[in-house]
Amino acid sequence: MYNEHSAVIGIQNIIFLLVAAAGIGLFVWQVRKIRKNVLLGRDLELADNPSERLNKMLLVAFGQQKMFKRPLPAVLHLFVYVGFLVINIEVLEILIDGIFGTHRVLGFAGPLYNALMAFNEILAALVIVACAIFLWRRNVSKVPRLANGVEMRAWPKMDANVILITEIVLMLALFAFNISDLKLAQLTGREMAGSFPVSGAFVNLFGSDPATLHTIERVGWWIHILGILAFMNYLPSSKHFHIIMAFPNVYFSKLLPKGKFTTNPAITHEIKAMLDPSYQPPAPETDADGNPIVQRFGAKDVEDLTWKQLMDSYTCTECGRCTSVCPANITGKLLSPRKIVMDTRDRMEEKGEHPAIFRPNHYKEMGVERVTVTEEKTLLRGYVTPEELWACTTCNACVEACPVNIDQLSTIMDLRRFLVLEESAAPASLNAMFTNIENNGAPWAFPASDRFNWADELYVPSKN
Amino acid sequence: MEENKRLVKVPTMAQMAANGEEPEILFWVGCAGAFDDRYKRVTRAFVQILEHVGVKYAVLGTEESCTGDPAKRAGNEFLFQMQALTNIEVLNAYNVKKIVTACPHCFNTIKNEYPDLGGNYEVIHHSTFLQQLINEGKVHVQGGEAFKGKRITYHDSCYLGRANGIYEAPRDVLAALDADLVEMKRSRANGLCCGAGGAQMFKEPEPGKKDINIERTEEALAALGTGNGVIATACPFCMVMMNDGVKNKEQEENVKVFDIAELIAQAEGLTK
Ligand code: SF4
Ligand code: SF4
């Protein structure tokens, strides 16, 4: 029998059970708040083409397709990602062991378990290496997209470091647990399930006092599992929530050509009624009490955006890939698509509920008002200024670059629409362009009657 | 007028309808193609190609109006839909089925946004159309001599590329010229906007370190290296922006900006 600690349910297990239940409960409570915040957004039907959506999710979220535009971070990220997936199997074992007082309960799987543990150890080591390099890139070599930008204030930077350091600590705890377990097994001649290439190499680092080893083993085990529970509850406060949101977010992402912008049917009805007085627009939609729902044209605040646009903001990894390819940002304009997404999330949490238990209020980060609020405190103006919005060329580079299929441009466009349709607050030159289109059918002030002049005196060589 | 030239009478939809005829394609000229002095040359080059290959085509002439793209991108959905619904009425009245245009903005809007409003057409950008003509052997570009060994770099239009996934058609057209095709640092899906999309064409850029077209021109010049070269575009806005950029860098002696239709027309000896 490989199992020296047979299943005895003691005080440790009861404590474990309570802690695990509390941790999971807290997580569920936080996720429900996030769900509520996302549902502040407008309805949007996105149930079409399930197979295409699934495919996209498998490629982009599961398969990390878009990450590979930048190979180095892609490979490092892949270690952490696969490590996360595989280590979850071990977490399952830890949960069972913790509850039932068993030890390496999956060990019965024999060679499969050996392979799993070996794979796990190698990945855990790679996770440590990758996280260390990530810390280096953020704090020492200061990769511009991670280090710069007005939206990269103290909290987003700290958040990233917290995550990376926690991941390293979790992996070290795992190794402490494995090494001491291995050493104990060697000392007592106990047969131990699993194969541990990394721990095996370090086994002589640990002394030979069984009591100490046993303590290290227990402490490692507890740090690892408590760490995981804490980590899970930190996620909703963090950009790291993307490890969950990436999947649904990609599933519900835009399937249409990137150049196709949404059409507002309410406007269509208005115009049709203008052009043809006999046109009968359909009855307006009503709310639960039978009152017609009056929607703003465009978006002024988070409730004017769709749930998908709000979900985008919980998915953002703050990687800055969008901003680093944005022509406006590259040439020094205020616009940063990442900021738009982060602003949306901050405003949503300000308006809705704060799911987080750790997260400082972004709006007053570190006690400093982040924007000078001169007017209403809405997403538009309170967070995003018209100057940012008007700098967008609608080039879709941000959308193309985003590894988790966020549509930054759709939010920018909805905010722009509010400026134009509800406030007539376009720059003067754009208003002139509108007038030209209205009067001449062209954005320039040329008479429509000259439209065909290009065809005068046009020759081709005659064929003989 | 020289003996070996023939005056082109560009047919309109109205004339065709009056004769009870329907063209194979409607050539949608677009506002830039009709009014911008530089881009009018592209419109004319494209018509010369159409005439040369003998496709049955027509234009709307003075019945054409702005697609509404700049209004839509600027956030004026109301004006956009006014334009779109009016244009759709005209197009449907003529029973138009197939539209070719040299403007990626017109292309994108008519192809992707008109269907929601009742306008359903097969819409083709002139790069795809030219690619088809070359593949079918209708355009031979034997005169490609003029481009042999010449460096050409193609600037992706956002509304053709990322917006609609058309990256290869314009490159295939250029490849037929037997020129030395070079890529910029940022190209295809990673291409950098010329700075004119999203109605930026009609306003001053916001304050920043530099203008987007300058950044892009610098990339194009870096790709071309020293000496002569061509920046090929497939969009009227890109053409204006790259031209301005080349002037700003005082390179107009060395570097020319041409639309792919002009390059084909030149290679076919149609513009002599
Ligand atoms: S679409 Fe707008 S925000 Fe996105 S990259 Fe282009 S200019 Fe920047
Ligand atoms: S929007 Fe996408 S690309 Fe931009 S920072 Fe967030 S995750 Fe990265």
PDB file of C-alpha atoms and ligand atoms in Angstrom, chain A residues 322 325-328 335 337 391-399 409 412, ligand 1:
ATOM      1  CA  CYS A 322      -4.386  47.269 -28.898  1.00  0.00           C
ATOM      2  CA  VAL A 325      -0.846  49.194 -32.724  1.00  0.00           C
ATOM      3  CA  CYS A 326      -3.228  52.173 -32.600  1.00  0.00           C
ATOM      4  CA  PRO A 327      -2.101  54.734 -35.200  1.00  0.00           C
ATOM      5  CA  ALA A 328      -3.482  57.559 -33.097  1.00  0.00           C
ATOM      6  CA  LEU A 335      -6.544  57.980 -27.654  1.00  0.00           C
ATOM      7  CA  PRO A 337      -8.132  51.795 -26.860  1.00  0.00           C
ATOM      8  CA  ALA A 391      -8.738  60.774 -32.795  1.00  0.00           C
ATOM      9  CA  CYS A 392      -9.930  57.295 -33.809  1.00  0.00           C
ATOM     10  CA  THR A 393      -9.497  56.420 -37.492  1.00  0.00           C
ATOM     11  CA  THR A 394     -11.773  53.364 -37.091  1.00  0.00           C
ATOM     12  CA  CYS A 395      -8.937  51.323 -38.544  1.00  0.00           C
ATOM     13  CA  ASN A 396      -9.717  48.173 -36.525  1.00  0.00           C
ATOM     14  CA  ALA A 397      -6.077  47.589 -35.650  1.00  0.00           C
ATOM     15  CA  CYS A 398      -7.009  47.370 -31.968  1.00  0.00           C
ATOM     16  CA  VAL A 399      -9.735  44.819 -32.655  1.00  0.00           C
ATOM     17  CA  LEU A 409     -13.985  50.219 -31.696  1.00  0.00           C
ATOM     18  CA  ILE A 412     -15.675  54.265 -29.352  1.00  0.00           C
TER      19      ILE A 412
HETATM   20  S1  SF4 C   1      -9.787  51.658 -34.478  1.00  0.00           S
HETATM   21 FE1  SF4 C   1      -9.386  53.588 -33.430  1.00  0.00          FE
HETATM   22  S2  SF4 C   1      -8.732  52.973 -31.401  1.00  0.00           S
HETATM   23 FE2  SF4 C   1      -8.609  51.156 -32.655  1.00  0.00          FE
HETATM   24  S3  SF4 C   1      -6.494  51.141 -33.365  1.00  0.00           S
HETATM   25 FE3  SF4 C   1      -7.681  52.206 -34.940  1.00  0.00          FE
HETATM   26  S4  SF4 C   1      -7.522  54.354 -34.383  1.00  0.00           S
HETATM   27 FE4  SF4 C   1      -6.884  53.197 -32.582  1.00  0.00          FE
END
